[in-house]
Amino acid sequence: MIRKVKGTRDVLPPDSRLWVEVENTAHGVFDGFGYDEIRMPVMEPTELYVRSVGEDTDIVAKEMYTFADRKGRSLTLRPEGTAGVARSFIENGLGQRPQPLRLSYFGPMFRYEKMQRGRYRQFSQIGIELLGAATPAADVEVLLVLHSFLAELGFDDLVIVLNNLGDPEDRPIFIERLKGELGPSRAELCSDCQRRWDANPLRILDCKVPRCRELVADTTPVADVANEEARAHVEAVEKGLEELGVRVRRAPRLVRGLDYYLRTVFEVVSPALGEDTVICGGGRYDRLIADLGGAQVPGIGFAIGEDRLVEVLPDAFRSEVLGRPIVAVLPVGPEAATAGLSLSRRLALAGLKAPAEVTGRSLKAGLKWAGKIGARAVVILGASEIADGTAIVRDLEKGEQKVVPLDDVADYAHDLLATPIEA
Ligand code: ATP
Ligand code: MG
């Protein structure tokens, strides 16, 4: 037996319905705010990620699926979406369109990681990017879209945490200060942090090792070193969110694993998964497009980990999606097969989930099949019903049935499925 690649997953029915409905909900909310989907390649030149995500990040240093194609070009399976959006923005001259540009994306990302719950080598992200707006209102909008989407799924326990990374000019000052404060206890930091000390000291703030956390807890928050303008920016973002009733919490040590972020950065954490399993990450990246050779175009966006999101979906959403009723169409006898499909088409186009029996089961075996697939009702079509232009609609819960004219079956079945099952 051939098995799937380690770290990849098969999303099987009925769980796949949750994914589809999460994506449909995202499309609905994002479209409403004016975001249109961009579909990008899943592989890009390796250089794109080296130059955007950053050479000294975990993603680029350890996690990329990089390979040479048959002509020896170095390609990488995308580990994230923002770099590809930036590349596409420049390449397609999207700066010529009315600004700001609002884009969403959906799809698989690839990172060579140690597999564990909520951490896969192929995982899916749902993200948006708002390009060409540098105002606090732009940040507020992106967080508002995020909040609206999560609320639409029925979440009420997720927490948005936010920090101010300042501008790139503030970074060396902050790092010097951080190293000054951590210097005396440098030897106590974990081996990863020893490496980060020179390569990417900001990431020391983000270390999960308890002793590192303790040491970092007393250092000056990065926001305190940010310039006046950056501070005013993030404070305005917080004020705007408060006015809109979007609750966010300051997380003074929050940094992100990608080098391109500045000023506003944020994450969404779930009490169900714990603070270390982040559902969503995002932030502002005003230099990214220029760094990749484009114009000075500011941007802000987020990426939600769909695998993790699906894992913690509220029960109400889950049961609504998984409990959507089925009506099975059961033609009896080979002469009824086509009529069965015709009725299945009619019901399907009327918005019902109405699979037909196509394997030639008898009435008895067909009813058993309908029960097994969880049908609430069965529409039976035999020779005499076809001759009469009717069908028998049987309520499997109540054990009652009724002869209904074919033209009325859709409405009748619709009402029947909508009636709650009595306890
Ligand atoms: P983590 O700290 O968990 O490694 P990250 O900071 O590397 O996350 P981002 O690059 O910000 O993650 O990606 C955005 C979101 O994508 C994450 O919040 C998470 O929900 C999801 N994600 C990232 N890596 C994985 C993975 N290997 N498997 C599943 N989901 C992931
Ligand atoms: Mg990671």
PDB file of N, CA, C and O in Angstrom, residues 330-391:
ATOM      1  N   LEU A 330     -34.868   7.072  -4.589  1.00  0.00           N
ATOM      2  CA  LEU A 330     -34.802   5.626  -4.732  1.00  0.00           C
ATOM      3  C   LEU A 330     -35.689   5.116  -5.873  1.00  0.00           C
ATOM      4  O   LEU A 330     -36.880   4.846  -5.681  1.00  0.00           O
ATOM      5  N   PRO A 331     -35.119   5.004  -7.075  1.00  0.00           N
ATOM      6  CA  PRO A 331     -35.882   4.421  -8.177  1.00  0.00           C
ATOM      7  C   PRO A 331     -35.927   2.892  -7.997  1.00  0.00           C
ATOM      8  O   PRO A 331     -34.914   2.302  -7.625  1.00  0.00           O
ATOM      9  N   VAL A 332     -37.059   2.322  -8.225  1.00  0.00           N
ATOM     10  CA  VAL A 332     -37.172   0.874  -8.042  1.00  0.00           C
ATOM     11  C   VAL A 332     -37.336   0.204  -9.403  1.00  0.00           C
ATOM     12  O   VAL A 332     -38.297   0.478 -10.122  1.00  0.00           O
ATOM     13  N   GLY A 333     -36.371  -0.642  -9.747  1.00  0.00           N
ATOM     14  CA  GLY A 333     -36.396  -1.314 -11.051  1.00  0.00           C
ATOM     15  C   GLY A 333     -35.600  -0.530 -12.074  1.00  0.00           C
ATOM     16  O   GLY A 333     -35.528   0.703 -12.008  1.00  0.00           O
ATOM     17  N   PRO A 334     -34.989  -1.246 -13.031  1.00  0.00           N
ATOM     18  CA  PRO A 334     -34.110  -0.593 -14.013  1.00  0.00           C
ATOM     19  C   PRO A 334     -34.839   0.448 -14.863  1.00  0.00           C
ATOM     20  O   PRO A 334     -34.236   1.441 -15.270  1.00  0.00           O
ATOM     21  N   GLU A 335     -36.152   0.284 -15.071  1.00  0.00           N
ATOM     22  CA  GLU A 335     -36.894   1.243 -15.898  1.00  0.00           C
ATOM     23  C   GLU A 335     -37.000   2.597 -15.202  1.00  0.00           C
ATOM     24  O   GLU A 335     -37.245   3.614 -15.851  1.00  0.00           O
ATOM     25  N   ALA A 336     -36.841   2.596 -13.886  1.00  0.00           N
ATOM     26  CA  ALA A 336     -37.032   3.841 -13.134  1.00  0.00           C
ATOM     27  C   ALA A 336     -35.725   4.623 -12.963  1.00  0.00           C
ATOM     28  O   ALA A 336     -35.740   5.760 -12.483  1.00  0.00           O
ATOM     29  N   ALA A 337     -34.604   4.006 -13.396  1.00  0.00           N
ATOM     30  CA  ALA A 337     -33.297   4.616 -13.103  1.00  0.00           C
ATOM     31  C   ALA A 337     -33.181   6.053 -13.615  1.00  0.00           C
ATOM     32  O   ALA A 337     -32.768   6.963 -12.894  1.00  0.00           O
ATOM     33  N   THR A 338     -33.566   6.265 -14.865  1.00  0.00           N
ATOM     34  CA  THR A 338     -33.414   7.607 -15.453  1.00  0.00           C
ATOM     35  C   THR A 338     -34.350   8.604 -14.781  1.00  0.00           C
ATOM     36  O   THR A 338     -33.975   9.748 -14.523  1.00  0.00           O
ATOM     37  N   ALA A 339     -35.571   8.149 -14.494  1.00  0.00           N
ATOM     38  CA  ALA A 339     -36.518   9.025 -13.797  1.00  0.00           C
ATOM     39  C   ALA A 339     -35.955   9.417 -12.429  1.00  0.00           C
ATOM     40  O   ALA A 339     -36.130  10.547 -11.967  1.00  0.00           O
ATOM     41  N   GLY A 340     -35.248   8.486 -11.805  1.00  0.00           N
ATOM     42  CA  GLY A 340     -34.618   8.772 -10.506  1.00  0.00           C
ATOM     43  C   GLY A 340     -33.595   9.883 -10.638  1.00  0.00           C
ATOM     44  O   GLY A 340     -33.554  10.820  -9.829  1.00  0.00           O
ATOM     45  N   LEU A 341     -32.769   9.794 -11.684  1.00  0.00           N
ATOM     46  CA  LEU A 341     -31.750  10.829 -11.885  1.00  0.00           C
ATOM     47  C   LEU A 341     -32.383  12.168 -12.232  1.00  0.00           C
ATOM     48  O   LEU A 341     -31.914  13.225 -11.808  1.00  0.00           O
ATOM     49  N   SER A 342     -33.482  12.091 -12.998  1.00  0.00           N
ATOM     50  CA  SER A 342     -34.173  13.323 -13.357  1.00  0.00           C
ATOM     51  C   SER A 342     -34.697  14.021 -12.096  1.00  0.00           C
ATOM     52  O   SER A 342     -34.582  15.234 -11.933  1.00  0.00           O
ATOM     53  N   LEU A 343     -35.236  13.228 -11.173  1.00  0.00           N
ATOM     54  CA  LEU A 343     -35.762  13.796  -9.927  1.00  0.00           C
ATOM     55  C   LEU A 343     -34.627  14.299  -9.039  1.00  0.00           C
ATOM     56  O   LEU A 343     -34.728  15.361  -8.416  1.00  0.00           O
ATOM     57  N   SER A 344     -33.534  13.533  -9.023  1.00  0.00           N
ATOM     58  CA  SER A 344     -32.373  13.949  -8.249  1.00  0.00           C
ATOM     59  C   SER A 344     -31.891  15.317  -8.738  1.00  0.00           C
ATOM     60  O   SER A 344     -31.603  16.229  -7.949  1.00  0.00           O
ATOM     61  N   ARG A 345     -31.852  15.486 -10.059  1.00  0.00           N
ATOM     62  CA  ARG A 345     -31.444  16.774 -10.637  1.00  0.00           C
ATOM     63  C   ARG A 345     -32.377  17.903 -10.187  1.00  0.00           C
ATOM     64  O   ARG A 345     -31.952  18.958  -9.785  1.00  0.00           O
ATOM     65  N   ARG A 346     -33.685  17.604 -10.255  1.00  0.00           N
ATOM     66  CA  ARG A 346     -34.668  18.610  -9.857  1.00  0.00           C
ATOM     67  C   ARG A 346     -34.494  19.042  -8.405  1.00  0.00           C
ATOM     68  O   ARG A 346     -34.530  20.227  -8.081  1.00  0.00           O
ATOM     69  N   LEU A 347     -34.306  18.051  -7.538  1.00  0.00           N
ATOM     70  CA  LEU A 347     -34.171  18.356  -6.111  1.00  0.00           C
ATOM     71  C   LEU A 347     -32.846  19.068  -5.840  1.00  0.00           C
ATOM     72  O   LEU A 347     -32.791  20.023  -5.057  1.00  0.00           O
ATOM     73  N   ALA A 348     -31.788  18.594  -6.517  1.00  0.00           N
ATOM     74  CA  ALA A 348     -30.471  19.206  -6.309  1.00  0.00           C
ATOM     75  C   ALA A 348     -30.505  20.677  -6.719  1.00  0.00           C
ATOM     76  O   ALA A 348     -29.991  21.548  -6.012  1.00  0.00           O
ATOM     77  N   LEU A 349     -31.143  20.952  -7.865  1.00  0.00           N
ATOM     78  CA  LEU A 349     -31.176  22.332  -8.340  1.00  0.00           C
ATOM     79  C   LEU A 349     -32.107  23.197  -7.494  1.00  0.00           C
ATOM     80  O   LEU A 349     -32.029  24.423  -7.514  1.00  0.00           O
ATOM     81  N   ALA A 350     -32.981  22.535  -6.735  1.00  0.00           N
ATOM     82  CA  ALA A 350     -33.840  23.273  -5.804  1.00  0.00           C
ATOM     83  C   ALA A 350     -33.135  23.477  -4.461  1.00  0.00           C
ATOM     84  O   ALA A 350     -33.737  23.952  -3.503  1.00  0.00           O
ATOM     85  N   GLY A 351     -31.863  23.078  -4.384  1.00  0.00           N
ATOM     86  CA  GLY A 351     -31.071  23.350  -3.184  1.00  0.00           C
ATOM     87  C   GLY A 351     -31.083  22.243  -2.149  1.00  0.00           C
ATOM     88  O   GLY A 351     -30.611  22.427  -1.034  1.00  0.00           O
ATOM     89  N   LEU A 352     -31.592  21.078  -2.507  1.00  0.00           N
ATOM     90  CA  LEU A 352     -31.603  19.965  -1.554  1.00  0.00           C
ATOM     91  C   LEU A 352     -30.406  19.059  -1.801  1.00  0.00           C
ATOM     92  O   LEU A 352     -29.855  19.033  -2.903  1.00  0.00           O
ATOM     93  N   LYS A 353     -30.015  18.316  -0.771  1.00  0.00           N
ATOM     94  CA  LYS A 353     -28.984  17.304  -0.954  1.00  0.00           C
ATOM     95  C   LYS A 353     -29.742  16.016  -1.238  1.00  0.00           C
ATOM     96  O   LYS A 353     -30.377  15.461  -0.344  1.00  0.00           O
ATOM     97  N   ALA A 354     -29.719  15.567  -2.500  1.00  0.00           N
ATOM     98  CA  ALA A 354     -30.620  14.507  -2.923  1.00  0.00           C
ATOM     99  C   ALA A 354     -29.924  13.458  -3.793  1.00  0.00           C
ATOM    100  O   ALA A 354     -30.152  13.371  -5.001  1.00  0.00           O
ATOM    101  N   PRO A 355     -29.036  12.660  -3.179  1.00  0.00           N
ATOM    102  CA  PRO A 355     -28.348  11.631  -3.956  1.00  0.00           C
ATOM    103  C   PRO A 355     -29.310  10.527  -4.409  1.00  0.00           C
ATOM    104  O   PRO A 355     -30.232  10.166  -3.682  1.00  0.00           O
ATOM    105  N   ALA A 356     -29.082  10.005  -5.606  1.00  0.00           N
ATOM    106  CA  ALA A 356     -29.933   8.939  -6.134  1.00  0.00           C
ATOM    107  C   ALA A 356     -29.259   7.577  -5.933  1.00  0.00           C
ATOM    108  O   ALA A 356     -28.037   7.468  -5.914  1.00  0.00           O
ATOM    109  N   GLU A 357     -30.076   6.561  -5.802  1.00  0.00           N
ATOM    110  CA  GLU A 357     -29.597   5.182  -5.772  1.00  0.00           C
ATOM    111  C   GLU A 357     -29.307   4.787  -7.217  1.00  0.00           C
ATOM    112  O   GLU A 357     -30.190   4.901  -8.071  1.00  0.00           O
ATOM    113  N   VAL A 358     -28.084   4.347  -7.507  1.00  0.00           N
ATOM    114  CA  VAL A 358     -27.754   4.002  -8.897  1.00  0.00           C
ATOM    115  C   VAL A 358     -27.168   2.602  -9.036  1.00  0.00           C
ATOM    116  O   VAL A 358     -26.612   2.260 -10.081  1.00  0.00           O
ATOM    117  N   THR A 359     -27.229   1.809  -7.967  1.00  0.00           N
ATOM    118  CA  THR A 359     -26.609   0.486  -8.069  1.00  0.00           C
ATOM    119  C   THR A 359     -27.645  -0.610  -8.274  1.00  0.00           C
ATOM    120  O   THR A 359     -27.315  -1.790  -8.261  1.00  0.00           O
ATOM    121  N   GLY A 360     -28.919  -0.242  -8.443  1.00  0.00           N
ATOM    122  CA  GLY A 360     -29.950  -1.234  -8.729  1.00  0.00           C
ATOM    123  C   GLY A 360     -30.480  -1.977  -7.520  1.00  0.00           C
ATOM    124  O   GLY A 360     -30.936  -3.113  -7.624  1.00  0.00           O
ATOM    125  N   ARG A 361     -30.411  -1.355  -6.336  1.00  0.00           N
ATOM    126  CA  ARG A 361     -30.920  -2.016  -5.129  1.00  0.00           C
ATOM    127  C   ARG A 361     -32.443  -2.201  -5.208  1.00  0.00           C
ATOM    128  O   ARG A 361     -33.143  -1.401  -5.829  1.00  0.00           O
ATOM    129  N   SER A 362     -32.910  -3.215  -4.526  1.00  0.00           N
ATOM    130  CA  SER A 362     -34.355  -3.427  -4.374  1.00  0.00           C
ATOM    131  C   SER A 362     -34.906  -2.367  -3.428  1.00  0.00           C
ATOM    132  O   SER A 362     -34.139  -1.654  -2.774  1.00  0.00           O
ATOM    133  N   LEU A 363     -36.232  -2.290  -3.324  1.00  0.00           N
ATOM    134  CA  LEU A 363     -36.850  -1.321  -2.421  1.00  0.00           C
ATOM    135  C   LEU A 363     -36.321  -1.492  -0.994  1.00  0.00           C
ATOM    136  O   LEU A 363     -35.920  -0.538  -0.338  1.00  0.00           O
ATOM    137  N   LYS A 364     -36.296  -2.744  -0.545  1.00  0.00           N
ATOM    138  CA  LYS A 364     -35.886  -3.014   0.833  1.00  0.00           C
ATOM    139  C   LYS A 364     -34.425  -2.632   1.064  1.00  0.00           C
ATOM    140  O   LYS A 364     -34.089  -1.924   2.026  1.00  0.00           O
ATOM    141  N   ALA A 365     -33.556  -3.075   0.145  1.00  0.00           N
ATOM    142  CA  ALA A 365     -32.129  -2.764   0.284  1.00  0.00           C
ATOM    143  C   ALA A 365     -31.885  -1.267   0.109  1.00  0.00           C
ATOM    144  O   ALA A 365     -31.010  -0.685   0.754  1.00  0.00           O
ATOM    145  N   GLY A 366     -32.702  -0.650  -0.743  1.00  0.00           N
ATOM    146  CA  GLY A 366     -32.559   0.785  -0.974  1.00  0.00           C
ATOM    147  C   GLY A 366     -32.901   1.600   0.268  1.00  0.00           C
ATOM    148  O   GLY A 366     -32.240   2.597   0.581  1.00  0.00           O
ATOM    149  N   LEU A 367     -33.953   1.160   0.977  1.00  0.00           N
ATOM    150  CA  LEU A 367     -34.335   1.870   2.206  1.00  0.00           C
ATOM    151  C   LEU A 367     -33.228   1.724   3.260  1.00  0.00           C
ATOM    152  O   LEU A 367     -32.927   2.665   4.002  1.00  0.00           O
ATOM    153  N   LYS A 368     -32.617   0.575   3.273  1.00  0.00           N
ATOM    154  CA  LYS A 368     -31.535   0.325   4.218  1.00  0.00           C
ATOM    155  C   LYS A 368     -30.345   1.247   3.898  1.00  0.00           C
ATOM    156  O   LYS A 368     -29.741   1.854   4.781  1.00  0.00           O
ATOM    157  N   TRP A 369     -30.050   1.337   2.595  1.00  0.00           N
ATOM    158  CA  TRP A 369     -28.969   2.229   2.150  1.00  0.00           C
ATOM    159  C   TRP A 369     -29.250   3.674   2.567  1.00  0.00           C
ATOM    160  O   TRP A 369     -28.382   4.374   3.098  1.00  0.00           O
ATOM    161  N   ALA A 370     -30.490   4.111   2.349  1.00  0.00           N
ATOM    162  CA  ALA A 370     -30.862   5.491   2.691  1.00  0.00           C
ATOM    163  C   ALA A 370     -30.651   5.743   4.188  1.00  0.00           C
ATOM    164  O   ALA A 370     -30.149   6.796   4.589  1.00  0.00           O
ATOM    165  N   GLY A 371     -31.016   4.739   4.987  1.00  0.00           N
ATOM    166  CA  GLY A 371     -30.802   4.874   6.435  1.00  0.00           C
ATOM    167  C   GLY A 371     -29.322   4.999   6.765  1.00  0.00           C
ATOM    168  O   GLY A 371     -28.926   5.827   7.586  1.00  0.00           O
ATOM    169  N   LYS A 372     -28.504   4.213   6.087  1.00  0.00           N
ATOM    170  CA  LYS A 372     -27.068   4.213   6.376  1.00  0.00           C
ATOM    171  C   LYS A 372     -26.396   5.531   6.008  1.00  0.00           C
ATOM    172  O   LYS A 372     -25.441   5.933   6.664  1.00  0.00           O
ATOM    173  N   ILE A 373     -26.856   6.174   4.945  1.00  0.00           N
ATOM    174  CA  ILE A 373     -26.222   7.446   4.590  1.00  0.00           C
ATOM    175  C   ILE A 373     -26.844   8.610   5.377  1.00  0.00           C
ATOM    176  O   ILE A 373     -26.519   9.764   5.148  1.00  0.00           O
ATOM    177  N   GLY A 374     -27.734   8.274   6.304  1.00  0.00           N
ATOM    178  CA  GLY A 374     -28.278   9.295   7.185  1.00  0.00           C
ATOM    179  C   GLY A 374     -29.392  10.119   6.570  1.00  0.00           C
ATOM    180  O   GLY A 374     -29.630  11.251   6.983  1.00  0.00           O
ATOM    181  N   ALA A 375     -30.096   9.558   5.576  1.00  0.00           N
ATOM    182  CA  ALA A 375     -31.179  10.320   4.949  1.00  0.00           C
ATOM    183  C   ALA A 375     -32.325  10.519   5.930  1.00  0.00           C
ATOM    184  O   ALA A 375     -32.662   9.629   6.701  1.00  0.00           O
ATOM    185  N   ARG A 376     -32.901  11.707   5.878  1.00  0.00           N
ATOM    186  CA  ARG A 376     -34.073  11.977   6.715  1.00  0.00           C
ATOM    187  C   ARG A 376     -35.332  11.480   5.992  1.00  0.00           C
ATOM    188  O   ARG A 376     -36.300  11.045   6.613  1.00  0.00           O
ATOM    189  N   ALA A 377     -35.289  11.507   4.667  1.00  0.00           N
ATOM    190  CA  ALA A 377     -36.448  11.096   3.879  1.00  0.00           C
ATOM    191  C   ALA A 377     -35.982  10.368   2.615  1.00  0.00           C
ATOM    192  O   ALA A 377     -34.836  10.510   2.203  1.00  0.00           O
ATOM    193  N   VAL A 378     -36.878   9.593   2.035  1.00  0.00           N
ATOM    194  CA  VAL A 378     -36.589   8.898   0.783  1.00  0.00           C
ATOM    195  C   VAL A 378     -37.721   9.205  -0.197  1.00  0.00           C
ATOM    196  O   VAL A 378     -38.892   9.202   0.187  1.00  0.00           O
ATOM    197  N   VAL A 379     -37.345   9.467  -1.437  1.00  0.00           N
ATOM    198  CA  VAL A 379     -38.364   9.626  -2.469  1.00  0.00           C
ATOM    199  C   VAL A 379     -38.331   8.361  -3.322  1.00  0.00           C
ATOM    200  O   VAL A 379     -37.319   8.069  -3.961  1.00  0.00           O
ATOM    201  N   ILE A 380     -39.404   7.621  -3.281  1.00  0.00           N
ATOM    202  CA  ILE A 380     -39.448   6.337  -3.985  1.00  0.00           C
ATOM    203  C   ILE A 380     -40.180   6.496  -5.315  1.00  0.00           C
ATOM    204  O   ILE A 380     -41.259   7.091  -5.377  1.00  0.00           O
ATOM    205  N   LEU A 381     -39.542   5.975  -6.353  1.00  0.00           N
ATOM    206  CA  LEU A 381     -40.110   6.057  -7.704  1.00  0.00           C
ATOM    207  C   LEU A 381     -40.209   4.653  -8.273  1.00  0.00           C
ATOM    208  O   LEU A 381     -39.205   4.051  -8.627  1.00  0.00           O
ATOM    209  N   GLY A 382     -41.432   4.111  -8.349  1.00  0.00           N
ATOM    210  CA  GLY A 382     -41.628   2.815  -8.980  1.00  0.00           C
ATOM    211  C   GLY A 382     -42.348   3.006 -10.308  1.00  0.00           C
ATOM    212  O   GLY A 382     -42.700   4.135 -10.674  1.00  0.00           O
ATOM    213  N   ALA A 383     -42.592   1.910 -11.007  1.00  0.00           N
ATOM    214  CA  ALA A 383     -43.227   1.992 -12.329  1.00  0.00           C
ATOM    215  C   ALA A 383     -44.584   2.705 -12.247  1.00  0.00           C
ATOM    216  O   ALA A 383     -44.899   3.557 -13.085  1.00  0.00           O
ATOM    217  N   SER A 384     -45.403   2.373 -11.223  1.00  0.00           N
ATOM    218  CA  SER A 384     -46.746   2.968 -11.176  1.00  0.00           C
ATOM    219  C   SER A 384     -46.681   4.461 -10.856  1.00  0.00           C
ATOM    220  O   SER A 384     -47.464   5.253 -11.385  1.00  0.00           O
ATOM    221  N   GLU A 385     -45.722   4.875  -9.996  1.00  0.00           N
ATOM    222  CA  GLU A 385     -45.574   6.316  -9.706  1.00  0.00           C
ATOM    223  C   GLU A 385     -45.167   7.061 -10.979  1.00  0.00           C
ATOM    224  O   GLU A 385     -45.700   8.129 -11.285  1.00  0.00           O
ATOM    225  N   ILE A 386     -44.216   6.455 -11.709  1.00  0.00           N
ATOM    226  CA  ILE A 386     -43.764   7.120 -12.941  1.00  0.00           C
ATOM    227  C   ILE A 386     -44.940   7.282 -13.909  1.00  0.00           C
ATOM    228  O   ILE A 386     -45.143   8.357 -14.483  1.00  0.00           O
ATOM    229  N   ALA A 387     -45.745   6.238 -14.019  1.00  0.00           N
ATOM    230  CA  ALA A 387     -46.914   6.299 -14.908  1.00  0.00           C
ATOM    231  C   ALA A 387     -47.887   7.390 -14.469  1.00  0.00           C
ATOM    232  O   ALA A 387     -48.473   8.095 -15.296  1.00  0.00           O
ATOM    233  N   ASP A 388     -48.013   7.591 -13.146  1.00  0.00           N
ATOM    234  CA  ASP A 388     -48.936   8.599 -12.592  1.00  0.00           C
ATOM    235  C   ASP A 388     -48.341  10.002 -12.530  1.00  0.00           C
ATOM    236  O   ASP A 388     -49.056  10.954 -12.193  1.00  0.00           O
ATOM    237  N   GLY A 389     -47.051  10.091 -12.733  1.00  0.00           N
ATOM    238  CA  GLY A 389     -46.400  11.398 -12.529  1.00  0.00           C
ATOM    239  C   GLY A 389     -46.330  11.788 -11.063  1.00  0.00           C
ATOM    240  O   GLY A 389     -46.453  12.951 -10.707  1.00  0.00           O
ATOM    241  N   THR A 390     -46.112  10.787 -10.219  1.00  0.00           N
ATOM    242  CA  THR A 390     -46.012  11.051  -8.769  1.00  0.00           C
ATOM    243  C   THR A 390     -44.771  10.382  -8.202  1.00  0.00           C
ATOM    244  O   THR A 390     -44.023   9.718  -8.933  1.00  0.00           O
ATOM    245  N   ALA A 391     -44.566  10.567  -6.915  1.00  0.00           N
ATOM    246  CA  ALA A 391     -43.517   9.852  -6.192  1.00  0.00           C
ATOM    247  C   ALA A 391     -43.991   9.644  -4.764  1.00  0.00           C
ATOM    248  O   ALA A 391     -44.855  10.383  -4.283  1.00  0.00           O
TER     249      ALA A 391
END
